[in-house]
Amino acid sequence: MLRTAFRYAPPISNLIYAYKFLGRNDLYAALAELLLVDVPDWPAPPDVVMAMPLSVPRLHRRGFNQSLLLAEAVAQGLNLPLLPPFAVKRSHRAPQSTLPREQRAQNVRGVFQVASAADVKNRHVLLIDDVVTTGATIGELARSLRRAGAAAVYAWVLARPD
């Protein structure tokens, strides 16, 4: 189940771009507050919060995981535990944003590996990310988490293009 808070258009798109690509990681608190203004009504309450993992090379290049900073603030705001950053490992692949829509699902197939099924077994996992386009990455991560025993996976994303 996927919920998005905003359409990816100015001014939100400008804030996300500055946060993610211009080193304005100080914006995470304000962006998380925007998410927390209207908390979705999930079918069952989430048990744990998780950030969309980044591959190690991309994490080193960017210097931070923008989804992790958001997830930490959301977890705190919802008074829920946060899964550790490497609870799920992500293989390095071409960035989804560089690929045509029809190639994105294939690009992320098998990219996620749950490090310990005990972290997610029988839990309702709330996945936090900044932007979703086709949903291929979130869908693949949700499949990996469910195969590892998660009871449900909910995705909550800041923005989505029309």
mmCIF file of C-alpha atoms in Angstrom:
data_model
loop_
_atom_site.group_PDB
_atom_site.id
_atom_site.type_symbol
_atom_site.label_atom_id
_atom_site.label_comp_id
_atom_site.label_asym_id
_atom_site.label_seq_id
_atom_site.Cartn_x
_atom_site.Cartn_y
_atom_site.Cartn_z
ATOM 1 C CA MET A 1 0.000 0.000 0.000
ATOM 2 C CA LEU A 2 1.470 3.305 -1.140
ATOM 3 C CA ARG A 3 0.584 6.779 0.076
ATOM 4 C CA THR A 4 2.103 10.000 -1.184
ATOM 5 C CA ALA A 5 1.826 13.333 0.559
ATOM 6 C CA PHE A 6 2.368 15.699 -2.399
ATOM 7 C CA ARG A 7 2.514 16.011 -6.135
ATOM 8 C CA TYR A 8 6.120 16.393 -7.318
ATOM 9 C CA ALA A 9 5.833 20.015 -8.414
ATOM 10 C CA PRO A 10 7.084 23.351 -7.057
ATOM 11 C CA PRO A 11 7.561 24.230 -4.268
ATOM 12 C CA ILE A 12 7.869 20.648 -2.922
ATOM 13 C CA SER A 13 9.973 19.486 -5.881
ATOM 14 C CA ASN A 14 12.366 22.402 -5.320
ATOM 15 C CA LEU A 15 12.758 21.497 -1.648
ATOM 16 C CA ILE A 16 13.321 17.817 -2.405
ATOM 17 C CA TYR A 17 15.868 18.632 -5.119
ATOM 18 C CA ALA A 18 17.800 20.961 -2.795
ATOM 19 C CA TYR A 19 17.651 18.366 -0.013
ATOM 20 C CA LYS A 20 18.743 15.445 -2.149
ATOM 21 C CA PHE A 21 21.190 16.945 -4.647
ATOM 22 C CA LEU A 22 22.395 20.321 -3.360
ATOM 23 C CA GLY A 23 23.572 19.172 0.055
ATOM 24 C CA ARG A 24 20.702 20.817 1.958
ATOM 25 C CA ASN A 25 20.282 17.867 4.300
ATOM 26 C CA ASP A 26 19.140 20.355 6.948
ATOM 27 C CA LEU A 27 15.747 20.312 5.187
ATOM 28 C CA TYR A 28 14.914 16.783 6.396
ATOM 29 C CA ALA A 29 13.136 17.980 9.551
ATOM 30 C CA ALA A 30 10.840 20.343 7.669
ATOM 31 C CA LEU A 31 10.064 17.685 5.043
ATOM 32 C CA ALA A 32 9.325 15.105 7.746
ATOM 33 C CA GLU A 33 7.032 17.593 9.480
ATOM 34 C CA LEU A 34 5.131 17.987 6.224
ATOM 35 C CA LEU A 35 4.638 14.224 6.111
ATOM 36 C CA LEU A 36 3.514 14.075 9.729
ATOM 37 C CA VAL A 37 0.807 16.706 9.231
ATOM 38 C CA ASP A 38 -1.495 14.086 7.701
ATOM 39 C CA VAL A 39 -0.617 10.552 8.835
ATOM 40 C CA PRO A 40 -2.353 7.943 6.661
ATOM 41 C CA ASP A 41 -4.830 5.542 8.189
ATOM 42 C CA TRP A 42 -3.148 2.204 7.505
ATOM 43 C CA PRO A 43 -5.131 -1.092 7.596
ATOM 44 C CA ALA A 44 -3.108 -2.054 10.707
ATOM 45 C CA PRO A 45 -0.739 0.174 12.668
ATOM 46 C CA PRO A 46 2.905 -0.003 11.590
ATOM 47 C CA ASP A 47 5.257 -1.742 14.016
ATOM 48 C CA VAL A 48 8.521 -0.414 12.652
ATOM 49 C CA VAL A 49 9.806 2.301 10.284
ATOM 50 C CA MET A 50 12.356 1.702 7.567
ATOM 51 C CA ALA A 51 14.156 3.968 5.089
ATOM 52 C CA MET A 52 14.598 3.112 1.440
ATOM 53 C CA PRO A 53 18.158 1.735 1.358
ATOM 54 C CA LEU A 54 20.856 3.240 -0.849
ATOM 55 C CA SER A 55 23.642 1.235 -2.410
ATOM 56 C CA VAL A 56 26.992 1.748 -0.705
ATOM 57 C CA PRO A 57 28.580 3.540 -3.712
ATOM 58 C CA ARG A 58 25.628 5.939 -3.986
ATOM 59 C CA LEU A 59 25.686 6.549 -0.218
ATOM 60 C CA HIS A 60 29.393 7.417 -0.367
ATOM 61 C CA ARG A 61 28.910 9.669 -3.392
ATOM 62 C CA ARG A 62 25.947 11.568 -1.898
ATOM 63 C CA GLY A 63 27.288 11.523 1.648
ATOM 64 C CA PHE A 64 23.931 10.728 3.268
ATOM 65 C CA ASN A 65 20.767 8.717 2.718
ATOM 66 C CA GLN A 66 17.980 11.276 2.319
ATOM 67 C CA SER A 67 15.326 8.633 3.050
ATOM 68 C CA LEU A 68 17.061 7.598 6.268
ATOM 69 C CA LEU A 69 17.023 11.133 7.674
ATOM 70 C CA LEU A 70 13.308 11.388 6.839
ATOM 71 C CA ALA A 71 12.615 7.948 8.316
ATOM 72 C CA GLU A 72 14.410 8.800 11.565
ATOM 73 C CA ALA A 73 12.263 11.916 11.999
ATOM 74 C CA VAL A 74 9.061 10.071 11.062
ATOM 75 C CA ALA A 75 9.864 7.198 13.436
ATOM 76 C CA GLN A 76 10.421 9.690 16.230
ATOM 77 C CA GLY A 77 7.216 11.558 15.365
ATOM 78 C CA LEU A 78 5.194 8.330 15.379
ATOM 79 C CA ASN A 79 7.022 6.920 18.410
ATOM 80 C CA LEU A 80 8.033 3.791 16.490
ATOM 81 C CA PRO A 81 11.352 1.959 16.285
ATOM 82 C CA LEU A 82 13.531 2.483 13.222
ATOM 83 C CA LEU A 83 15.124 -0.497 11.512
ATOM 84 C CA PRO A 84 18.906 -0.098 11.295
ATOM 85 C CA PRO A 85 20.175 1.311 7.972
ATOM 86 C CA PHE A 86 21.665 -1.980 6.818
ATOM 87 C CA ALA A 87 18.736 -4.227 7.786
ATOM 88 C CA VAL A 88 18.286 -4.498 4.027
ATOM 89 C CA LYS A 89 21.252 -4.437 1.664
ATOM 90 C CA ARG A 90 20.913 -2.902 -1.772
ATOM 91 C CA SER A 91 23.056 -3.903 -4.716
ATOM 92 C CA HIS A 92 24.380 -1.095 -6.875
ATOM 93 C CA ARG A 93 22.560 -0.599 -10.161
ATOM 94 C CA ALA A 94 21.973 2.275 -12.553
ATOM 95 C CA PRO A 95 19.881 5.025 -10.931
ATOM 96 C CA GLN A 96 16.197 4.544 -11.768
ATOM 97 C CA SER A 97 15.939 8.198 -12.800
ATOM 98 C CA THR A 98 18.324 7.541 -15.718
ATOM 99 C CA LEU A 99 16.214 4.737 -17.194
ATOM 100 C CA PRO A 100 13.051 4.680 -19.303
ATOM 101 C CA ARG A 101 9.933 3.596 -17.402
ATOM 102 C CA GLU A 102 9.785 0.201 -19.109
ATOM 103 C CA GLN A 103 13.324 -0.741 -17.918
ATOM 104 C CA ARG A 104 12.935 0.221 -14.263
ATOM 105 C CA ALA A 105 11.295 -2.982 -12.989
ATOM 106 C CA GLN A 106 14.019 -5.112 -14.578
ATOM 107 C CA ASN A 107 16.757 -2.850 -13.167
ATOM 108 C CA VAL A 108 15.672 -3.427 -9.545
ATOM 109 C CA ARG A 109 14.780 -7.122 -9.770
ATOM 110 C CA GLY A 110 16.722 -8.929 -7.026
ATOM 111 C CA VAL A 111 18.475 -5.762 -5.854
ATOM 112 C CA PHE A 112 17.413 -6.058 -2.170
ATOM 113 C CA GLN A 113 18.536 -8.604 0.394
ATOM 114 C CA VAL A 114 17.064 -8.660 3.903
ATOM 115 C CA ALA A 115 20.007 -9.064 6.295
ATOM 116 C CA SER A 116 17.958 -10.629 9.102
ATOM 117 C CA ALA A 117 14.410 -11.908 8.671
ATOM 118 C CA ALA A 118 13.968 -11.552 12.447
ATOM 119 C CA ASP A 119 13.931 -7.741 11.982
ATOM 120 C CA VAL A 120 10.755 -7.884 9.895
ATOM 121 C CA LYS A 121 9.059 -11.217 10.653
ATOM 122 C CA ASN A 122 5.356 -10.715 11.433
ATOM 123 C CA ARG A 123 5.788 -6.936 11.512
ATOM 124 C CA HIS A 124 3.927 -4.199 9.671
ATOM 125 C CA VAL A 125 6.776 -2.243 8.070
ATOM 126 C CA LEU A 126 6.386 1.447 7.197
ATOM 127 C CA LEU A 127 8.799 2.284 4.382
ATOM 128 C CA ILE A 128 9.773 5.962 3.953
ATOM 129 C CA ASP A 129 11.130 7.457 0.728
ATOM 130 C CA ASP A 130 11.373 10.891 -0.841
ATOM 131 C CA VAL A 131 10.044 10.375 -4.385
ATOM 132 C CA VAL A 132 8.281 7.556 -6.208
ATOM 133 C CA THR A 133 7.889 7.530 -9.976
ATOM 134 C CA THR A 134 6.895 4.105 -11.316
ATOM 135 C CA GLY A 135 6.863 2.309 -7.959
ATOM 136 C CA ALA A 136 9.240 -0.375 -9.250
ATOM 137 C CA THR A 137 11.831 0.106 -6.486
ATOM 138 C CA ILE A 138 9.295 0.228 -3.662
ATOM 139 C CA GLY A 139 7.485 -2.770 -5.127
ATOM 140 C CA GLU A 140 10.678 -4.818 -5.280
ATOM 141 C CA LEU A 141 11.637 -3.903 -1.719
ATOM 142 C CA ALA A 142 8.124 -4.749 -0.489
ATOM 143 C CA ARG A 143 8.369 -8.181 -2.177
ATOM 144 C CA SER A 144 11.733 -8.809 -0.492
ATOM 145 C CA LEU A 145 10.358 -7.813 2.908
ATOM 146 C CA ARG A 146 7.254 -10.001 2.515
ATOM 147 C CA ARG A 147 9.415 -12.967 1.432
ATOM 148 C CA ALA A 148 11.415 -12.417 4.635
ATOM 149 C CA GLY A 149 8.201 -12.669 6.672
ATOM 150 C CA ALA A 150 6.854 -9.107 7.005
ATOM 151 C CA ALA A 151 3.114 -9.166 7.724
ATOM 152 C CA ALA A 152 2.583 -6.054 5.570
ATOM 153 C CA VAL A 153 4.585 -3.292 3.938
ATOM 154 C CA TYR A 154 3.247 0.251 3.727
ATOM 155 C CA ALA A 155 5.094 2.884 1.721
ATOM 156 C CA TRP A 156 4.827 6.560 2.598
ATOM 157 C CA VAL A 157 6.513 8.916 0.179
ATOM 158 C CA LEU A 158 6.868 12.684 0.104
ATOM 159 C CA ALA A 159 6.017 13.183 -3.569
ATOM 160 C CA ARG A 160 4.981 11.565 -6.815
ATOM 161 C CA PRO A 161 4.778 13.112 -10.279
ATOM 162 C CA ASP A 162 1.356 13.165 -11.940
#
